XYZ file of N, CA, C and O in Angstrom:
648
model
N 0.836 -1.187 0.000
C 0.000 0.000 0.000
C 0.875 1.242 0.000
O 1.968 1.252 0.533
N 0.333 2.312 -0.561
C 1.036 3.578 -0.577
C 0.563 4.435 0.584
O -0.606 4.477 0.897
N 1.486 5.156 1.190
C 1.075 6.125 2.196
C 0.812 7.455 1.488
O 1.007 7.587 0.296
N 0.373 8.455 2.224
C 0.035 9.743 1.619
C 1.233 10.403 0.952
O 1.107 11.030 -0.090
N 2.411 10.264 1.512
C 3.615 10.857 0.935
C 3.937 10.211 -0.403
O 4.254 10.897 -1.373
N 3.823 8.885 -0.471
C 4.102 8.175 -1.712
C 3.096 8.566 -2.787
O 3.467 8.826 -3.928
N 1.817 8.618 -2.429
C 0.792 9.011 -3.399
C 1.045 10.418 -3.909
O 0.933 10.683 -5.100
N 1.379 11.334 -3.005
C 1.656 12.711 -3.408
C 2.842 12.745 -4.365
O 2.830 13.443 -5.364
N 3.876 11.957 -4.092
C 5.054 11.900 -4.961
C 4.694 11.365 -6.334
O 5.171 11.867 -7.346
N 3.845 10.332 -6.377
C 3.436 9.772 -7.656
C 2.670 10.797 -8.473
O 2.883 10.944 -9.668
N 1.755 11.521 -7.838
C 0.975 12.536 -8.542
C 1.877 13.656 -9.022
O 1.797 14.087 -10.170
N 2.762 14.145 -8.150
C 3.676 15.211 -8.560
C 4.616 14.743 -9.654
O 4.913 15.479 -10.581
N 5.069 13.491 -9.577
C 5.953 12.940 -10.607
C 5.256 12.855 -11.947
O 5.831 13.158 -12.981
N 3.992 12.455 -11.950
C 3.230 12.378 -13.195
C 3.055 13.766 -13.789
O 3.181 13.969 -14.994
N 2.777 14.764 -12.943
C 2.599 16.132 -13.431
C 3.904 16.664 -14.015
O 3.909 17.329 -15.046
N 5.017 16.359 -13.382
C 6.305 16.814 -13.878
C 6.659 16.142 -15.199
O 7.353 16.707 -16.019
N 6.162 14.936 -15.419
C 6.463 14.203 -16.649
C 5.553 14.621 -17.795
O 5.652 14.090 -18.878
N 4.641 15.542 -17.557
C 3.784 16.027 -18.634
C 2.468 15.295 -18.740
O 1.846 15.291 -19.778
N 1.997 14.673 -17.689
C 0.724 13.956 -17.704
C -0.127 14.452 -16.552
O 0.385 14.896 -15.534
N -1.439 14.381 -16.730
C -2.321 14.759 -15.629
C -3.534 13.856 -15.623
O -3.904 13.283 -16.632
N -4.148 13.731 -14.478
C -5.334 12.903 -14.291
C -6.393 13.770 -13.651
O -6.118 14.460 -12.678
N -7.599 13.756 -14.220
C -8.679 14.562 -13.665
C -9.947 13.740 -13.584
O -10.216 12.921 -14.459
N -10.717 13.951 -12.519
C -12.016 13.304 -12.412
C -13.007 14.056 -13.283
O -12.983 15.280 -13.339
N -13.888 13.330 -13.992
C -14.904 14.007 -14.786
C -15.844 14.803 -13.882
O -16.086 14.420 -12.734
N -16.374 15.917 -14.396
C -17.276 16.769 -13.617
C -18.486 15.993 -13.128
O -18.964 16.205 -12.015
N -18.972 15.059 -13.963
C -20.140 14.277 -13.554
C -19.820 13.408 -12.343
O -20.659 13.211 -11.474
N -18.583 12.923 -12.238
C -18.194 12.115 -11.081
C -18.112 12.980 -9.837
O -18.522 12.566 -8.753
N -17.593 14.196 -9.991
C -17.531 15.105 -8.852
C -18.930 15.478 -8.382
O -19.198 15.556 -7.188
N -19.842 15.707 -9.328
C -21.223 16.044 -8.978
C -21.895 14.888 -8.257
O -22.613 15.079 -7.283
N -21.653 13.656 -8.739
C -22.251 12.483 -8.106
C -21.715 12.276 -6.700
O -22.426 11.813 -5.825
N -20.470 12.626 -6.476
C -19.875 12.444 -5.155
C -20.543 13.348 -4.126
O -20.559 13.047 -2.943
N -21.121 14.471 -4.592
C -21.763 15.409 -3.685
C -23.227 15.079 -3.435
O -23.829 15.612 -2.523
N -23.819 14.230 -4.282
C -25.219 13.878 -4.105
C -25.347 12.452 -3.614
O -24.709 11.559 -4.150
N -26.165 12.226 -2.604
C -26.328 10.857 -2.116
C -27.061 9.998 -3.140
O -27.911 10.494 -3.879
N -26.699 8.726 -3.197
C -27.361 7.801 -4.104
C -28.723 7.423 -3.535
O -28.844 7.086 -2.374
N -29.741 7.493 -4.381
C -31.087 7.119 -3.967
C -31.570 6.058 -4.938
O -31.927 6.362 -6.067
N -31.536 4.804 -4.513
C -31.981 3.715 -5.374
C -30.952 3.386 -6.433
O -29.922 4.044 -6.567
N -31.240 2.377 -7.222
C -30.295 1.951 -8.262
C -30.215 2.966 -9.409
O -31.187 3.634 -9.715
N -29.039 3.042 -9.972
C -28.816 3.921 -11.119
C -28.763 3.067 -12.383
O -28.072 2.061 -12.420
N -29.459 3.499 -13.393
C -29.543 2.745 -14.648
C -28.434 3.160 -15.606
O -27.878 4.251 -15.491
N -28.106 2.292 -16.564
C -27.144 2.672 -17.606
C -27.630 3.913 -18.342
O -28.830 4.177 -18.414
N -26.696 4.672 -18.896
C -27.028 5.908 -19.579
C -26.462 5.870 -20.995
O -25.426 6.479 -21.270
N -27.128 5.148 -21.921
C -26.587 5.013 -23.281
C -26.480 6.343 -24.023
O -25.584 6.516 -24.844
N -27.367 7.285 -23.729
C -27.304 8.590 -24.403
C -26.030 9.334 -24.002
O -25.353 9.931 -24.848
N -25.682 9.299 -22.714
C -24.469 9.955 -22.229
C -23.221 9.266 -22.802
O -22.244 9.930 -23.165
N -23.256 7.934 -22.896
C -22.137 7.178 -23.478
C -21.914 7.617 -24.929
O -20.790 7.956 -25.324
N -22.973 7.644 -25.707
C -22.878 8.024 -27.126
C -22.406 9.468 -27.275
O -21.544 9.767 -28.104
N -22.944 10.364 -26.462
C -22.576 11.779 -26.502
C -21.091 11.965 -26.190
O -20.387 12.706 -26.880
N -20.597 11.273 -25.167
C -19.187 11.376 -24.782
C -18.280 10.861 -25.895
O -17.253 11.475 -26.205
N -18.666 9.734 -26.496
C -17.880 9.177 -27.616
C -17.809 10.178 -28.777
O -16.739 10.411 -29.341
N -18.948 10.762 -29.137
C -19.002 11.700 -30.260
C -18.227 12.984 -29.973
O -17.528 13.498 -30.833
N -18.360 13.505 -28.748
C -17.630 14.721 -28.388
C -16.126 14.491 -28.432
O -15.376 15.341 -28.909
N -15.673 13.355 -27.927
C -14.241 13.077 -27.897
C -13.673 12.908 -29.299
O -12.605 13.429 -29.614
N -14.386 12.178 -30.159
C -13.874 11.914 -31.512
C -14.123 13.073 -32.469
O -13.521 13.112 -33.546
N -15.001 14.007 -32.099
C -15.312 15.117 -33.005
C -15.993 14.650 -34.271
O -15.900 15.302 -35.304
N -16.655 13.494 -34.208
C -17.340 12.949 -35.374
C -16.425 12.225 -36.345
O -16.881 11.707 -37.363
N -15.131 12.180 -36.061
C -14.179 11.492 -36.945
C -14.228 9.995 -36.669
O -14.406 9.570 -35.536
N -14.028 9.183 -37.717
C -13.966 7.734 -37.478
C -12.686 7.385 -36.716
O -11.635 7.979 -36.933
N -12.808 6.447 -35.812
C -11.663 6.030 -35.003
C -10.958 4.854 -35.660
O -11.598 4.008 -36.284
N -9.639 4.799 -35.507
C -8.886 3.672 -36.041
C -8.706 2.637 -34.939
O -8.560 2.972 -33.767
N -8.740 1.376 -35.340
C -8.747 0.267 -34.371
C -7.353 -0.110 -33.874
O -7.240 -0.733 -32.834
N -6.303 0.260 -34.572
C -4.967 -0.137 -34.121
C -4.227 1.049 -33.516
O -4.582 2.196 -33.747
N -3.216 0.744 -32.703
C -2.411 1.788 -32.105
C -2.730 2.058 -30.647
O -2.081 2.882 -30.012
N -3.745 1.353 -30.089
C -4.126 1.562 -28.702
C -4.353 0.209 -28.041
O -5.122 -0.611 -28.547
N -3.665 -0.031 -26.931
C -3.831 -1.276 -26.177
C -4.642 -1.009 -24.926
O -4.426 -0.013 -24.234
N -5.563 -1.926 -24.630
C -6.375 -1.861 -23.418
C -6.231 -3.190 -22.705
O -6.507 -4.240 -23.277
N -5.787 -3.148 -21.464
C -5.604 -4.356 -20.672
C -6.533 -4.279 -19.466
O -6.311 -3.478 -18.549
N -7.602 -5.099 -19.502
C -8.584 -5.177 -18.429
C -8.823 -6.655 -18.169
O -8.912 -7.451 -19.110
N -8.950 -7.072 -16.902
C -9.216 -8.490 -16.656
C -10.569 -8.898 -17.233
O -11.525 -8.125 -17.205
N -10.650 -10.100 -17.749
C -11.898 -10.619 -18.304
C -12.931 -10.814 -17.194
O -14.110 -10.580 -17.370
N -12.456 -11.209 -16.009
C -13.319 -11.373 -14.839
C -12.826 -10.433 -13.745
O -11.691 -10.536 -13.291
N -13.705 -9.512 -13.335
C -13.366 -8.559 -12.284
C -13.919 -9.056 -10.957
O -15.128 -9.090 -10.763
N -13.024 -9.486 -10.059
C -13.442 -9.963 -8.738
C -14.012 -8.841 -7.882
O -14.943 -9.041 -7.124
N -13.418 -7.656 -7.980
C -13.861 -6.513 -7.195
C -14.297 -5.402 -8.152
O -13.465 -4.629 -8.626
N -15.591 -5.287 -8.434
C -16.052 -4.294 -9.401
C -15.868 -2.854 -8.939
O -15.982 -1.941 -9.730
N -15.542 -2.645 -7.680
C -15.295 -1.289 -7.177
C -13.898 -0.794 -7.523
O -13.619 0.396 -7.392
N -13.010 -1.702 -7.934
C -11.633 -1.312 -8.246
C -11.082 -2.242 -9.329
O -10.225 -3.081 -9.076
N -11.566 -2.079 -10.544
C -11.134 -2.905 -11.674
C -9.873 -2.281 -12.285
O -9.900 -1.122 -12.708
N -8.759 -3.021 -12.324
C -7.531 -2.459 -12.896
C -7.624 -2.331 -14.416
O -8.070 -3.244 -15.105
N -7.229 -1.165 -14.910
C -7.251 -0.874 -16.344
C -5.905 -0.283 -16.721
O -5.429 0.639 -16.066
N -5.304 -0.825 -17.781
C -4.066 -0.265 -18.329
C -4.340 0.130 -19.776
O -4.919 -0.647 -20.536
N -3.930 1.327 -20.131
C -4.111 1.841 -21.489
C -2.755 2.329 -21.982
O -2.026 3.000 -21.243
N -2.437 2.007 -23.247
C -1.153 2.427 -23.802
C -1.287 2.697 -25.294
O -1.837 1.873 -26.034
N -0.791 3.836 -25.717
C -0.715 4.156 -27.144
C 0.561 3.514 -27.668
O 1.644 3.755 -27.136
N 0.422 2.683 -28.703
C 1.588 1.978 -29.248
C 2.184 2.676 -30.471
O 3.220 2.247 -30.959
N 1.543 3.730 -30.953
C 2.078 4.484 -32.088
C 3.316 5.262 -31.635
O 3.429 5.625 -30.464
N 4.221 5.551 -32.561
C 5.404 6.335 -32.193
C 5.007 7.734 -31.710
O 4.128 8.371 -32.279
N 5.645 8.186 -30.652
C 5.412 9.518 -30.101
C 6.546 10.422 -30.580
O 7.720 10.075 -30.437
N 6.193 11.560 -31.163
C 7.212 12.502 -31.637
C 6.792 13.914 -31.235
O 5.698 14.131 -30.736
N 7.664 14.874 -31.496
C 7.331 16.274 -31.184
C 6.232 16.792 -32.108
O 5.566 17.764 -31.770
N 6.033 16.146 -33.260
C 4.991 16.568 -34.186
C 3.657 15.871 -33.903
O 2.599 16.423 -34.187
N 3.701 14.663 -33.364
C 2.471 13.915 -33.126
C 2.598 13.095 -31.844
O 3.417 12.194 -31.756
N 1.799 13.427 -30.860
C 1.768 12.709 -29.594
C 0.313 12.564 -29.170
O -0.580 13.166 -29.750
N 0.094 11.749 -28.164
C -1.254 11.563 -27.633
C -1.568 12.733 -26.705
O -0.857 12.978 -25.738
N -2.638 13.456 -27.016
C -3.054 14.579 -26.177
C -3.937 14.130 -25.020
O -3.855 14.684 -23.926
N -4.785 13.121 -25.297
C -5.753 12.742 -24.274
C -6.235 11.310 -24.473
O -6.389 10.847 -25.593
N -6.464 10.632 -23.368
C -7.056 9.290 -23.369
C -8.260 9.334 -22.435
O -8.184 9.932 -21.356
N -9.365 8.708 -22.856
C -10.500 8.543 -21.962
C -10.845 7.065 -21.868
O -10.602 6.297 -22.800
N -11.380 6.675 -20.724
C -11.849 5.309 -20.503
C -13.336 5.407 -20.181
O -13.738 6.184 -19.310
N -14.140 4.640 -20.920
C -15.592 4.656 -20.759
C -16.107 3.280 -20.379
O -15.656 2.279 -20.925
N -17.050 3.246 -19.462
C -17.754 2.014 -19.103
C -19.153 2.130 -19.712
O -19.970 2.942 -19.267
N -19.403 1.334 -20.718
C -20.596 1.447 -21.550
C -21.917 1.437 -20.768
O -22.837 2.173 -21.102
N -22.016 0.615 -19.716
C -23.283 0.476 -18.998
C -23.285 1.115 -17.610
O -24.215 0.899 -16.828
N -22.283 1.915 -17.295
C -22.291 2.634 -16.017
C -23.268 3.807 -16.095
O -23.458 4.383 -17.176
N -23.848 4.215 -14.977
C -24.718 5.391 -14.977
C -23.983 6.652 -15.444
O -24.540 7.502 -16.108
N -22.715 6.763 -15.078
C -21.842 7.831 -15.554
C -20.717 7.147 -16.334
O -19.754 6.655 -15.740
N -20.831 7.078 -17.666
C -19.900 6.254 -18.468
C -18.434 6.689 -18.439
O -17.552 5.854 -18.513
N -18.162 7.990 -18.318
C -16.775 8.469 -18.328
C -16.128 8.153 -16.985
O -16.440 8.752 -15.969
N -15.224 7.181 -16.984
C -14.590 6.758 -15.735
C -13.236 7.411 -15.512
O -12.778 7.505 -14.380
N -12.583 7.854 -16.598
C -11.234 8.396 -16.448
C -10.880 9.248 -17.664
O -11.221 8.898 -18.793
N -10.213 10.355 -17.414
C -9.705 11.230 -18.479
C -8.254 11.536 -18.149
O -7.952 12.014 -17.058
N -7.355 11.243 -19.088
C -5.916 11.453 -18.898
C -5.416 12.396 -19.987
O -5.714 12.186 -21.166
N -4.662 13.409 -19.594
C -4.117 14.355 -20.564
C -2.601 14.266 -20.557
O -1.986 14.098 -19.494
N -2.003 14.400 -21.746
C -0.562 14.269 -21.909
C -0.018 15.445 -22.706
O -0.755 16.110 -23.432
N 1.277 15.661 -22.589
C 1.979 16.630 -23.426
C 3.090 15.876 -24.143
O 3.378 14.720 -23.827
N 3.749 16.540 -25.075
C 4.864 15.920 -25.792
C 5.992 15.569 -24.825
O 6.738 14.613 -25.039
N 6.112 16.309 -23.721
C 7.173 16.072 -22.744
C 7.032 14.728 -22.033
O 8.004 14.218 -21.482
N 5.830 14.142 -22.051
C 5.623 12.852 -21.382
C 6.446 11.751 -22.048
O 6.883 10.820 -21.389
N 6.633 11.845 -23.353
C 7.437 10.850 -24.063
C 6.713 9.547 -24.331
O 7.136 8.763 -25.168
N 5.640 9.295 -23.638
C 4.832 8.099 -23.831
C 3.405 8.426 -23.411
O 3.172 9.426 -22.733
N 2.484 7.602 -23.826
C 1.089 7.789 -23.421
C 0.578 6.461 -22.900
O 0.089 5.617 -23.648
N 0.752 6.264 -21.613
C 0.264 5.053 -20.974
C -0.070 5.348 -19.523
O 0.506 6.244 -18.910
N -1.032 4.596 -19.008
C -1.456 4.799 -17.630
C -2.126 3.537 -17.109
O -2.643 2.728 -17.877
N -2.100 3.399 -15.802
C -2.800 2.307 -15.123
C -3.667 2.943 -14.043
O -3.168 3.717 -13.227
N -4.946 2.643 -14.083
C -5.904 3.187 -13.120
C -6.836 2.068 -12.668
O -6.809 0.963 -13.210
N -7.660 2.370 -11.704
C -8.715 1.450 -11.277
C -10.038 2.169 -11.452
O -10.163 3.334 -11.091
N -11.006 1.462 -12.029
C -12.317 2.050 -12.279
C -13.392 1.225 -11.580
O -13.162 0.080 -11.198
N -14.556 1.812 -11.435
C -15.700 1.126 -10.830
C -16.665 0.752 -11.951
O -16.977 1.563 -12.813
N -17.127 -0.498 -11.932
C -18.090 -0.979 -12.919
C -19.393 -1.361 -12.228
O -19.380 -2.033 -11.200
N -20.510 -0.967 -12.801
C -21.813 -1.250 -12.207
C -22.296 -2.659 -12.523
O -23.116 -3.210 -11.798
N -21.810 -3.230 -13.635
C -22.242 -4.555 -14.062
C -21.298 -5.062 -15.151
O -20.408 -4.338 -15.584
N -21.497 -6.284 -15.609
C -20.704 -6.821 -16.716
C -20.987 -5.968 -17.945
O -22.140 -5.647 -18.233
N -19.927 -5.600 -18.669
C -20.090 -4.680 -19.792
C -18.799 -4.553 -20.585
O -17.781 -5.129 -20.224
N -18.845 -3.748 -21.644
C -17.656 -3.414 -22.415
C -17.011 -2.170 -21.825
O -17.692 -1.202 -21.484
N -15.683 -2.212 -21.707
C -14.907 -1.043 -21.320
C -14.231 -0.540 -22.591
O -13.612 -1.314 -23.321
N -14.365 0.746 -22.863
C -13.813 1.361 -24.069
C -12.677 2.304 -23.690
O -12.750 2.972 -22.658
N -11.669 2.393 -24.542
C -10.603 3.383 -24.397
C -10.479 4.112 -25.725
O -10.511 3.487 -26.793
N -10.383 5.430 -25.673
C -10.186 6.252 -26.853
C -8.999 7.169 -26.602
O -8.832 7.674 -25.481
N -8.196 7.387 -27.629
C -7.047 8.283 -27.532
C -7.100 9.261 -28.700
O -7.408 8.879 -29.825
N -6.831 10.536 -28.402
C -6.792 11.556 -29.453
C -5.354 12.018 -29.616
O -4.708 12.439 -28.645
N -4.856 11.916 -30.839
C -3.492 12.306 -31.151
C -3.462 13.780 -31.552
O -4.477 14.352 -31.955
N -2.298 14.406 -31.465
C -2.123 15.818 -31.847
C -2.533 16.039 -33.298
O -3.093 17.077 -33.635
N -2.284 15.039 -34.148
C -2.619 15.146 -35.578
C -4.121 15.090 -35.832
O -4.567 15.313 -36.950
N -4.911 14.762 -34.792
C -6.359 14.681 -34.957
C -6.874 13.260 -35.077
O -8.082 13.035 -35.013
N -5.971 12.305 -35.273
C -6.402 10.904 -35.341
C -6.989 10.486 -34.008
O -6.512 10.890 -32.948
N -8.009 9.645 -34.073
C -8.619 9.094 -32.869
C -8.446 7.583 -32.909
O -8.741 6.937 -33.915
N -7.937 7.030 -31.814
C -7.729 5.586 -31.688
C -8.793 5.059 -30.728
O -9.165 5.734 -29.772
N -9.262 3.836 -30.986
C -10.290 3.267 -30.123
C -10.110 1.764 -29.992
O -9.734 1.085 -30.931
N -10.404 1.256 -28.797
C -10.418 -0.176 -28.551
C -11.412 -0.448 -27.433
O -11.807 0.471 -26.723
N -11.834 -1.702 -27.306
C -12.749 -2.057 -26.223
C -12.506 -3.492 -25.807
O -11.907 -4.278 -26.545
N -12.972 -3.818 -24.605
C -12.835 -5.179 -24.084
C -14.011 -5.468 -23.164
O -14.412 -4.629 -22.362
N -14.551 -6.672 -23.273
C -15.653 -7.103 -22.415
C -15.119 -7.513 -21.045
O -14.061 -8.142 -20.944
N -15.845 -7.141 -19.987
C -15.476 -7.473 -18.612
C -16.709 -8.043 -17.910
O -17.790 -7.470 -17.986
N -16.525 -9.171 -17.240
C -17.576 -9.761 -16.423
C -17.272 -9.428 -14.975
O -16.168 -9.681 -14.504
N -18.251 -8.837 -14.273
C -18.033 -8.486 -12.865
C -18.706 -9.521 -11.958
O -19.748 -10.087 -12.309
N -18.102 -9.746 -10.819
C -18.602 -10.735 -9.862
C -19.801 -10.217 -9.080
O -20.662 -10.976 -8.693
N -19.857 -8.908 -8.805
C -20.955 -8.283 -8.071
C -20.997 -6.815 -8.480
O -20.077 -6.305 -9.090
N -22.043 -6.114 -8.099
C -22.200 -4.720 -8.486
C -21.247 -3.810 -7.729
O -21.020 -3.993 -6.549
N -20.715 -2.782 -8.418
C -19.793 -1.869 -7.788
C -20.271 -0.438 -7.704
O -19.600 0.414 -7.161
N -21.443 -0.116 -8.241
C -21.917 1.279 -8.253
C -23.161 1.469 -7.393
O -24.036 2.256 -7.726
N -23.273 0.737 -6.334
C -24.405 0.938 -5.439
C -25.689 0.278 -5.883
O -26.750 0.607 -5.412
N -25.602 -0.625 -6.843
C -26.812 -1.300 -7.311
C -27.048 -2.572 -6.555
O -26.194 -3.259 -6.159
């Protein structure tokens, strides 16, 4: 386990390397409101987030790796690794990666931003899944290309208060 000093060092180290991690506004809003009853999937929000991120451009299937366990024992903390495998240069680098849970009430689980100084575009996070579903990762390159991949995950129990 990490103590507070170690976590602070990791966050500061990531910021110094040209990467940042931010919680989506919808997640911050949900944290302030108590949950009342089960929350249903939000396919409209999922579709809207996908379209906004890609800007309506078709996404290419190669160049992005997503590593998620096929069976998630703890749906409250599912490990996710995302990595852009395309060459990173000063002319073209990954600006942003998002991770979406297709059937979560709030589909945007993670947003990662990078600069050319990062030298790579990869991250490992833990996300919460409400049920068995597809997890999607999208990456936007400086050149405007959008990369996309997805993987199915089966959860052992509900992780979003359902």
